[in-house]
Amino acid sequence: MKRIILSLFILPQLATFAANNPPPTSPTDLAVITNWGDDTCAIIDTTQEIPLNPGIKVGAKPYDVKVESTGRFAYVSCSGESFISVIDLQANLENENRRIPVGMAPRDIALTSDNNRLISANSGDDTISIVDVNTKQRVFPDFPVGNIPYGVALSKDDKTAVITLWGSNKALILSIGPNGPKIEAELPIGQLPYTAVMAGDDKYALITCFGSHAVYVIDLTNKAVLPKPVNVGRSPWGLSVSADGTSACVANFYDGTASVLNIDKVVDPLGAATPVKETTRFKLEKDDPIGGGTKRPGRAKNSAHSFDPNKVLMSDLAKNQVMVLNIKEQKVERVIKVGMAPYGIAFIPRKQ
Amino acid sequence: MASLLSPENSKYARRNALLGGLLILTTILRSEPERIASPYFGDPIPGLSVHDTKRFDEGFLLFNKTWSAEEGLGPSFSGSSCVTCHRNPLPGGSGSRDDSFITILPDSPGPTGGSVHPRFTLSEVNLPHLGGGTQPSLRRSTALFGLGLIDKIAETEILALADPTDSDSDGISGRSVIFHKSIGKFGWKGKIPDMRSFIGIAAAVELGLENPTHSSNFSNNANARSEISAEQFEALAFYIDKLGPPPIKPPSPGANKGKEIFMRIGCASCHQPNFTIKGHQDKHTEIFPYSDFLLHDMGDKLSDHVKDPLVRPTEFRTAPLWGCSSTGPPYLHDGRAQNLREAILYHGGEALGSVDLFSSSSSDDQNFLIDFLRSL
């Protein structure tokens, strides 16, 4: 009798819970967003307009986020601190015991392909940290790189890193070996370089230069900057590359547009033809029901590609939302309101 | 008694209705100050023409430009570009690291209050010697968002808030320095009268660039030839003049409660919420810097020990609070406060009464107040 009564009580609760928390339509539809303005992260389902979990508290000023390939943990650089917050994505909570000390004011981060190590660009003390995420210890001493490092890109074999130096308008190519990192090249690029990504099977690095309104392309084989940067919209900040490496999407901050770039895997040895071209630029607009249908300008900060090459997420600092873009149709399909000043985005991969 | 609906009453009723309608219409159509808002930090004020937007972009490039010695950087300087110091959270912002702070020597007071000890020199110059007893003070570079709007606040509006003799005995005085016949509105010590002077002094002193308005302290150039052209200076001044104020954030219930506390415990006595200015296209515009731009005694704990005949070591111009949670931490003139709560607790002097009320408030009320500051 007790069991029947208990079941009658519990079953409706479960049904309500299931209705309010429907399972995602696909694991690759979930993403983590860092809200720099209110020290939280949000978990969103990109097919829904309400976040699944709007406010997971983390350290101060969360900037970048990377999710390991098993989908279990998300690593968040806290630019107002000197550590990486670790979110357990099963519990949707930060595990403060797993916080990883790094240098001051970490910005962009990269995870190695085995999920064991993390590199952070520490804008507060001009170093990079290479840490073991399991032991929370530094693998090597923090490595000085130069003035205000922001962006980090890591090759698939984890042996080459590109670091952007925002304060000196340069990019560094580092080799990472058993004895630690080594600077292989220091390359002048455009003004205020923010984000770096590897592209074209790691033959290139693409770097957004906020002050030059262009994406600079580094030939990693020859360790040289290609002579013609790719002009994009005003003040490009975030950049992401499709899973197959053939296209990229750029968030142009001050004109609220997205640039789509085509990436040719063949490197012209003479550098005469640029392997990267802007093919499309479109305005990131969607009628704002709160504004009575009027279009208010957004400020696209970051970009992340889904496994579907046509689906890209961009964070909008001005409207505190994430935009789901359909690249093929050049439009914003959906907006998802998140916390204050959403900076970082990472899709949560399929659990293995 | 005549009926209310009689022809005579109808005529008066119609006239009164007409007058009433005209009054309502006039009220609606009367130009109320509009609140100026930009989408995000670093955006221009809204409503710029295509031509002015282009000029703004040119100024943006100059603001981020790294100057070389050949172009006139130095011979002594503290940074090689404006954005070196003014960058947090975006170009045009404040300084957050020690290398974006300026070192001020306590003697020989200059326009920024104290003389600047530059971080770098290209050649031998007669730099002040930092003796054993010297107590230099740091100055955090301030955010420039909305500087042009502050420039347009009428002096009479600021002086109306001053009470140098504390005639109302509320413990708050507030005064202005008259510098070159104008009141000081800019700089931590309130000694810089206008935006163009602020830019010219910064270019000359922090970058060593001779410019149409100011010479550097250590110029080797006997003729003080301008190293930043008049055209470049105007482009830079235009950019900063048109830099929009911090974006408006959506209110939260905690922030609303925090605002009541802010007003109740007297923070607004110095952090005056708003001014009405004549803004773009001469429209009456309301801005919300949360500062009265006056000098106040902040107590001995915050003294910078600078001997200046015009401004006492414990006096500082009220810092604007708009955007504070995005342009900081750190906070205060030397960046000693690592969060807003610390910044409040460091207040002394004229602010002691308000700080005591804050300290004795419940932790909920304190958090609401912090929420409010974060919402600005």
XYZ file of C-alpha atoms in Angstrom, chain A residues 126-128 130 142-147 149 159-163 165 168 170-177 179-188 223:
37
model
C 52.579 37.752 -19.920
C 53.010 33.994 -19.656
C 51.398 30.774 -20.767
C 50.750 24.269 -19.343
C 54.961 29.270 -16.651
C 56.605 30.358 -19.874
C 57.071 34.065 -20.611
C 55.750 34.925 -24.055
C 55.413 38.698 -24.303
C 52.978 41.527 -23.959
C 48.832 37.110 -24.469
C 53.164 19.880 -30.573
C 52.629 23.347 -32.026
C 50.899 26.280 -30.412
C 50.174 29.763 -31.693
C 49.835 32.552 -29.129
C 50.243 38.960 -28.154
C 52.607 44.054 -29.084
C 52.477 39.859 -32.690
C 51.921 36.134 -32.879
C 54.267 33.490 -31.535
C 54.730 30.005 -32.929
C 55.789 27.659 -30.139
C 56.921 24.077 -30.327
C 55.980 22.043 -27.276
C 58.301 19.151 -26.559
C 61.318 19.721 -22.163
C 58.720 22.405 -22.504
C 57.758 25.145 -24.942
C 60.203 26.888 -27.254
C 59.617 29.966 -29.370
C 60.095 29.045 -33.036
C 58.988 32.356 -34.515
C 57.779 35.780 -33.430
C 55.733 37.385 -36.187
C 54.386 40.942 -36.434
C 56.579 30.188 -40.207
